[in-house]
Short mmCIF file of C-alpha atoms in Angstrom, two decimals:
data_model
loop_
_atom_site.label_atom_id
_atom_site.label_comp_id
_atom_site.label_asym_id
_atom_site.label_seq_id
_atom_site.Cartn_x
_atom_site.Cartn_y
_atom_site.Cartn_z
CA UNK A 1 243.01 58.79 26.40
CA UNK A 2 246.59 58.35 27.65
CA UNK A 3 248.23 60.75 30.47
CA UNK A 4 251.67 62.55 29.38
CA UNK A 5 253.42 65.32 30.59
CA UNK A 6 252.70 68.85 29.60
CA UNK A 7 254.75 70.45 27.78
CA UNK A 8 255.15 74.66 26.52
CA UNK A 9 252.95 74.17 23.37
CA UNK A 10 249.71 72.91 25.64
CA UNK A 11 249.47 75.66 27.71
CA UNK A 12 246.89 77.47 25.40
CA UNK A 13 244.76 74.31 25.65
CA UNK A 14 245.20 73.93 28.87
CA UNK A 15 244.40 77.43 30.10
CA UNK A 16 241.45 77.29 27.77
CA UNK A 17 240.28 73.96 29.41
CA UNK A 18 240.54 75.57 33.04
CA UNK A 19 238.41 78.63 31.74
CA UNK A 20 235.69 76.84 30.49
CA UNK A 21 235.35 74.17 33.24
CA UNK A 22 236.13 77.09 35.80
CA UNK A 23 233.16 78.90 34.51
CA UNK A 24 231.26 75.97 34.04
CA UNK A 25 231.47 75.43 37.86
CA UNK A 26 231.79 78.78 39.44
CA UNK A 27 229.46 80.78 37.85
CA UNK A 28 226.32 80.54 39.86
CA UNK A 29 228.41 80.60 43.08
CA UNK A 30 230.88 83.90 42.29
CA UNK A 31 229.22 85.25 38.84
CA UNK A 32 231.12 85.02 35.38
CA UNK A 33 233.14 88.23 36.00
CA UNK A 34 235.06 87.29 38.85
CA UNK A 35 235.07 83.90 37.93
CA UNK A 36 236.64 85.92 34.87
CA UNK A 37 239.62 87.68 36.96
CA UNK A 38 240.14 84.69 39.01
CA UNK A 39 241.16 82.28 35.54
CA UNK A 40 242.90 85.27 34.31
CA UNK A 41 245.35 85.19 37.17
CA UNK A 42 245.69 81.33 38.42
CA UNK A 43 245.38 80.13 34.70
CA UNK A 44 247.17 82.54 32.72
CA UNK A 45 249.94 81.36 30.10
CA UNK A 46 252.37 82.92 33.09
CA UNK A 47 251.19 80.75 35.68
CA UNK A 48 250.80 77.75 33.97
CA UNK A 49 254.00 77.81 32.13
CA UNK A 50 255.86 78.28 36.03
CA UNK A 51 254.00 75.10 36.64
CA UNK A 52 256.07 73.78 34.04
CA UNK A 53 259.45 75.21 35.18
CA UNK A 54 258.76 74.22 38.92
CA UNK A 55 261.15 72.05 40.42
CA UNK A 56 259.90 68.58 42.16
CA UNK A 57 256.91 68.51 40.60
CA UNK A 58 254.11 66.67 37.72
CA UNK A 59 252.19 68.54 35.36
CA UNK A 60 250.12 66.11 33.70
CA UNK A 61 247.35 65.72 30.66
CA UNK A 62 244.81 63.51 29.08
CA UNK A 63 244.61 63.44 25.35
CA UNK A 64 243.45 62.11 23.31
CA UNK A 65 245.50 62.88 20.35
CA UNK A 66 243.27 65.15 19.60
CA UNK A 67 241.48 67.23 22.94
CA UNK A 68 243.30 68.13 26.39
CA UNK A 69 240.18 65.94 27.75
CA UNK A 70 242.08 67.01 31.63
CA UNK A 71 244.92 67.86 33.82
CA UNK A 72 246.80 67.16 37.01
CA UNK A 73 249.65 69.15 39.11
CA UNK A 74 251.39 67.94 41.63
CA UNK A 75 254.63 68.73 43.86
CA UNK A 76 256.40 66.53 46.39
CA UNK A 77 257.06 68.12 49.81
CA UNK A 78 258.45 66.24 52.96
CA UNK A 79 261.48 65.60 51.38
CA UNK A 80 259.73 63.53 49.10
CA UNK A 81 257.42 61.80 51.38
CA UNK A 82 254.61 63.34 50.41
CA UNK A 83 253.05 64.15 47.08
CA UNK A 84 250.53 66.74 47.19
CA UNK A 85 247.95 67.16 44.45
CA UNK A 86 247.32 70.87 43.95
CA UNK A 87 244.97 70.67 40.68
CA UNK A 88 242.79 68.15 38.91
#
């Protein structure tokens, strides 16, 4: 695995990661359909790409050359003091 920054042509992937771990999770707490709306709207190919185009921030992968294996976001705040982790 080595960590890179995402780019337009991984948000499939990615959104497809989030879904299945999403449901993976969430299921047996909030039931596959509205686990179902919920990944349509945060992890939509919309709302990922913005992640991209947001300024002062990391959106971040693990491949493997072959697998989106994970992925981080982050944005700085504070003026750059801080760094808060939104998504891992």
């Amino acid at each position: 695995m080595f960590v890179r920054t995402a780019g337009e042509r991984d948000l499939q992937a990615v959104r497809d990661l989030l879904v299945e771990t999403w449901h993976a999770t969430y299921d047996g707490i909030y039931g596959a359909e509205r686990v179902s709306k919920i990944t349509d709207d945060w992890h939509s190919i919309p709302a990922l790409r913005a992640r991209l185009e947001k300024p002062r921030s990391e959106f971040v992968l693990a491949d493997d050359g072959s697998a989106i294996a994970g992925m981080a976001f982050a944005t700085v705040a504070d003026g750059g003091k801080t760094v808060m982790l939104h998504q891992l």
